[in-house]
CSV table of C-alpha atoms in Angstrom, one decimal:
chain,number,residue,atom,x,y,z
A,11,MET,CA,110.7,97.7,27.1
A,12,GLY,CA,111.7,97.8,30.8
A,13,ILE,CA,110.5,100.6,33.1
A,14,ARG,CA,112.9,102.7,34.8
A,15,TYR,CA,113.2,103.5,38.2
A,16,PRO,CA,115.3,106.9,39.0
A,17,GLN,CA,118.3,106.4,40.8
A,18,ARG,CA,117.9,107.9,44.6
A,19,PRO,CA,121.0,108.1,46.5
A,20,LEU,CA,120.4,107.3,50.3
A,21,THR,CA,120.7,110.5,52.1
A,22,GLY,CA,121.1,111.7,56.1
A,23,ASP,CA,121.7,109.3,58.5
A,24,ARG,CA,120.7,105.9,56.8
A,25,ALA,CA,123.3,106.2,54.4
A,26,SER,CA,126.3,106.4,57.4
A,27,ARG,CA,124.5,103.8,59.5
A,28,GLY,CA,126.3,100.4,59.7
A,29,LEU,CA,124.8,97.8,62.5
A,30,THR,CA,123.7,98.5,65.5
A,31,LEU,CA,124.6,97.3,68.5
A,32,VAL,CA,121.6,95.4,69.3
A,33,GLU,CA,121.9,93.8,65.7
A,34,LEU,CA,125.9,92.8,66.3
A,35,VAL,CA,125.2,91.2,69.9
A,36,VAL,CA,122.3,88.9,68.0
A,37,VAL,CA,124.5,88.0,65.2
A,38,LEU,CA,127.3,87.3,68.0
A,39,ALA,CA,124.8,85.4,70.1
A,40,ILE,CA,123.7,83.0,67.1
A,41,ILE,CA,127.1,82.3,66.2
A,42,ALA,CA,128.0,81.4,69.8
A,43,ILE,CA,124.7,79.2,69.9
A,44,LEU,CA,125.7,77.6,66.8
A,45,LEU,CA,129.3,76.6,67.8
A,46,GLY,CA,128.4,75.8,71.2
A,47,ALA,CA,125.8,72.9,70.1
A,48,GLY,CA,129.0,71.8,67.3
A,49,PHE,CA,131.5,71.5,70.1
A,50,LEU,CA,129.3,69.4,72.2
A,51,GLY,CA,128.5,67.3,69.1
A,52,LEU,CA,132.0,66.9,68.7
A,53,LEU,CA,132.7,65.8,72.0
A,54,SER,CA,130.1,63.1,71.8
A,55,TRP,CA,131.1,62.2,68.7
A,56,LEU,CA,134.7,61.9,69.7
A,57,GLY,CA,133.9,59.7,72.8
A,58,THR,CA,131.6,57.3,70.8
A,59,ASP,CA,134.5,57.1,68.2
A,60,ASN,CA,137.2,56.3,70.8
A,61,VAL,CA,134.7,53.6,71.9
A,62,ASN,CA,134.3,51.7,68.4
A,63,VAL,CA,138.2,51.9,67.9
A,64,ALA,CA,138.9,50.1,71.0
A,65,GLN,CA,135.5,47.7,70.5
A,66,ALA,CA,137.2,47.0,66.7
A,67,ARG,CA,140.7,46.7,67.8
A,68,VAL,CA,139.6,44.1,70.4
A,69,ARG,CA,137.6,42.1,68.3
A,70,THR,CA,140.1,41.7,65.6
A,71,ALA,CA,142.7,40.9,68.2
A,72,LEU,CA,140.3,38.4,70.2
A,73,GLN,CA,140.1,36.5,66.6
A,74,LEU,CA,143.7,36.5,65.4
A,75,THR,CA,144.7,35.5,68.8
A,76,MET,CA,142.6,32.3,68.7
A,77,ALA,CA,142.9,31.9,64.8
A,78,SER,CA,146.7,31.7,65.3
A,79,ALA,CA,146.2,29.0,68.6
A,80,LEU,CA,144.7,27.2,65.9
A,81,THR,CA,147.0,27.1,62.9
A,82,ASN,CA,150.2,27.5,65.0
A,83,PRO,CA,149.6,25.8,68.2
A,84,PRO,CA,152.2,25.8,71.1
A,85,SER,CA,155.0,22.9,71.1
A,86,SER,CA,154.2,22.7,74.7
A,87,THR,CA,150.6,22.4,76.5
A,88,THR,CA,151.8,24.4,79.9
A,89,PRO,CA,149.5,27.5,80.4
A,90,TYR,CA,152.4,29.4,79.6
A,91,HIS,CA,152.8,28.8,75.9
A,92,ASN,CA,149.4,29.4,75.0
A,93,TRP,CA,148.4,32.3,72.6
A,94,SER,CA,147.4,35.3,74.6
A,95,LEU,CA,146.0,38.9,74.1
A,96,GLN,CA,147.2,41.5,76.6
A,97,LEU,CA,146.2,45.0,77.4
A,98,VAL,CA,149.4,46.9,79.0
A,99,THR,CA,148.9,50.4,80.0
A,100,GLN,CA,152.2,52.4,81.0
A,101,GLY,CA,152.6,56.5,80.6
A,102,GLY,CA,149.1,57.6,79.8
A,103,GLN,CA,148.8,54.8,76.5
A,104,GLN,CA,147.1,51.9,76.2
A,105,ASP,CA,148.0,48.9,74.0
A,106,LEU,CA,147.0,45.8,72.8
A,107,TYR,CA,148.9,42.8,72.5
A,108,VAL,CA,148.8,39.8,70.9
A,109,CYS,CA,150.9,37.4,72.3
A,110,THR,CA,153.1,33.3,71.5
A,111,GLY,CA,152.8,32.9,75.5
A,112,SER,CA,150.1,33.5,78.2
A,113,HIS,CA,152.2,34.5,81.1
A,114,GLY,CA,152.0,38.3,80.4
A,115,GLY,CA,154.8,40.3,80.0
A,116,CYS,CA,155.2,40.2,76.4
A,117,ALA,CA,155.4,43.9,75.3
A,118,GLY,CA,158.3,44.7,72.8
A,119,ASN,CA,159.8,41.0,73.5
A,120,THR,CA,161.0,39.5,69.7
A,121,ASN,CA,163.0,36.7,71.4
A,122,PRO,CA,161.6,33.2,72.0
A,123,ALA,CA,164.1,32.7,74.6
A,124,ALA,CA,163.1,35.9,77.3
A,125,GLY,CA,159.6,34.1,77.2
A,126,PRO,CA,156.1,35.2,75.0
A,127,VAL,CA,157.0,37.0,71.5
A,128,GLN,CA,154.7,40.4,70.8
A,129,VAL,CA,153.4,39.7,67.6
A,130,ARG,CA,150.8,42.2,67.2
A,131,VAL,CA,150.4,45.3,69.1
A,132,SER,CA,147.6,48.0,68.5
A,133,ALA,CA,146.4,51.4,70.6
A,134,VAL,CA,143.7,51.6,72.4
A,135,PRO,CA,142.6,55.0,73.5
A,136,ALA,CA,143.9,56.3,76.8
A,137,ASN,CA,140.5,57.4,78.2
A,138,VAL,CA,138.4,53.9,77.3
A,139,HIS,CA,138.2,51.5,80.0
A,140,LEU,CA,137.7,47.7,79.1
A,141,ILE,CA,135.5,45.5,81.3
A,142,ILE,CA,134.3,41.5,80.9
A,143,ASN,CA,131.3,40.7,81.9
A,144,PRO,CA,129.9,44.2,83.2
A,145,GLY,CA,127.2,44.0,86.0
A,146,ALA,CA,128.2,40.3,86.7
A,147,SER,CA,129.0,39.2,90.3
A,148,ASP,CA,132.9,38.6,88.4
A,149,GLN,CA,133.0,41.7,86.8
A,150,THR,CA,137.0,42.2,85.3
A,151,ALA,CA,139.0,44.3,84.1
A,152,PHE,CA,140.4,43.6,80.8
A,153,THR,CA,144.2,42.6,81.2
A,154,CYS,CA,145.3,39.1,80.0
A,155,LEU,CA,143.2,36.7,78.6
A,156,ALA,CA,144.9,33.3,77.0
A,157,PHE,CA,143.3,30.5,74.3
A,158,SER,CA,143.9,26.8,74.4
A,159,PRO,CA,145.8,25.2,71.5
A,160,LEU,CA,142.0,24.3,70.2
A,161,GLY,CA,141.5,27.8,70.2
A,162,GLN,CA,139.4,27.7,73.1
A,163,PRO,CA,139.1,30.7,75.8
A,164,LEU,CA,141.6,28.9,78.6
A,165,LEU,CA,139.7,29.2,81.9
A,166,GLY,CA,140.7,30.4,85.2
A,167,ALA,CA,138.4,27.1,86.8
A,168,THR,CA,140.7,24.7,84.7
A,169,THR,CA,144.1,26.7,86.1
A,170,PRO,CA,146.6,23.9,86.8
A,171,ALA,CA,148.3,24.0,90.3
A,172,THR,CA,151.1,24.7,88.6
A,173,ALA,CA,150.5,27.8,86.8
A,174,SER,CA,151.2,31.2,88.6
A,175,ALA,CA,149.5,33.9,89.3
A,176,GLY,CA,151.1,35.8,86.2
A,177,ALA,CA,149.5,33.2,83.8
A,178,CYS,CA,146.8,34.6,81.7
A,179,TYR,CA,143.3,33.2,81.8
A,180,TRP,CA,139.3,34.4,81.0
A,181,PRO,CA,136.6,34.7,84.0
A,182,ALA,CA,133.7,32.4,84.1
A,183,ALA,CA,131.3,32.8,81.0
A,184,VAL,CA,128.2,34.3,81.9
A,185,ASN,CA,125.6,32.7,80.0
A,186,GLY,CA,127.6,30.5,77.9
A,187,GLN,CA,129.6,34.2,76.5
A,188,TRP,CA,131.8,37.0,77.5
A,189,THR,CA,130.8,40.4,77.0
A,190,PHE,CA,133.4,43.3,76.4
A,191,GLN,CA,132.1,46.7,77.5
A,192,ALA,CA,134.0,49.3,76.2
A,193,SER,CA,133.3,52.8,77.7
A,194,VAL,CA,134.4,56.6,78.2
A,195,THR,CA,133.8,58.7,80.9
A,196,GLY,CA,134.3,62.3,81.4
A,197,GLY,CA,133.2,65.0,78.9
A,198,ALA,CA,131.0,62.5,76.6
A,199,ALA,CA,130.1,59.0,77.9
A,200,ALA,CA,130.0,56.6,75.6
A,201,THR,CA,129.7,52.8,75.8
A,202,ASP,CA,129.6,49.6,73.3
A,203,THR,CA,129.6,46.0,74.1
A,204,TYR,CA,130.6,43.0,72.2
A,205,VAL,CA,129.8,39.2,73.0
A,206,PHE,CA,132.2,36.5,72.1
């Protein structure tokens, strides 16, 4: 047997009263704080994600270019026929190209007679900056890197006298390695490095 309580309807002001203005302001303030924290977290995540995407694509493209140089060596040993990796910025968009020649300008070319041929392309987020050897005296913006027929970086120090200014070369290694740094600035700064 349960105990019964008499049903008593609310009377007077208590029955018709809703939220007070103070209660409404407090609830809205709590919602705004939660949304603000979530938005800042989203901006931070987007910056970090863009950096991670760029680093993964650079790492994949480097490995693919090196493997291509080893498995399909060029028919000529001039610096123009080596495999290369090129970062091209056009119209606010960045694309990473793997090319069959190291003279640059392979974007969209599928005719070997017209120079380097585009083999692979992948987009890099437009707000990501790629740098080689950050902090070193020869810090370089990532533009164009070439590999020898043995899959080794084609170094600027070994540039033949016959090479033109448009050929792709690596900067000097720092402590025997190249560090690729991807970073975004602005709303949410993020940085990541990859050592090759």
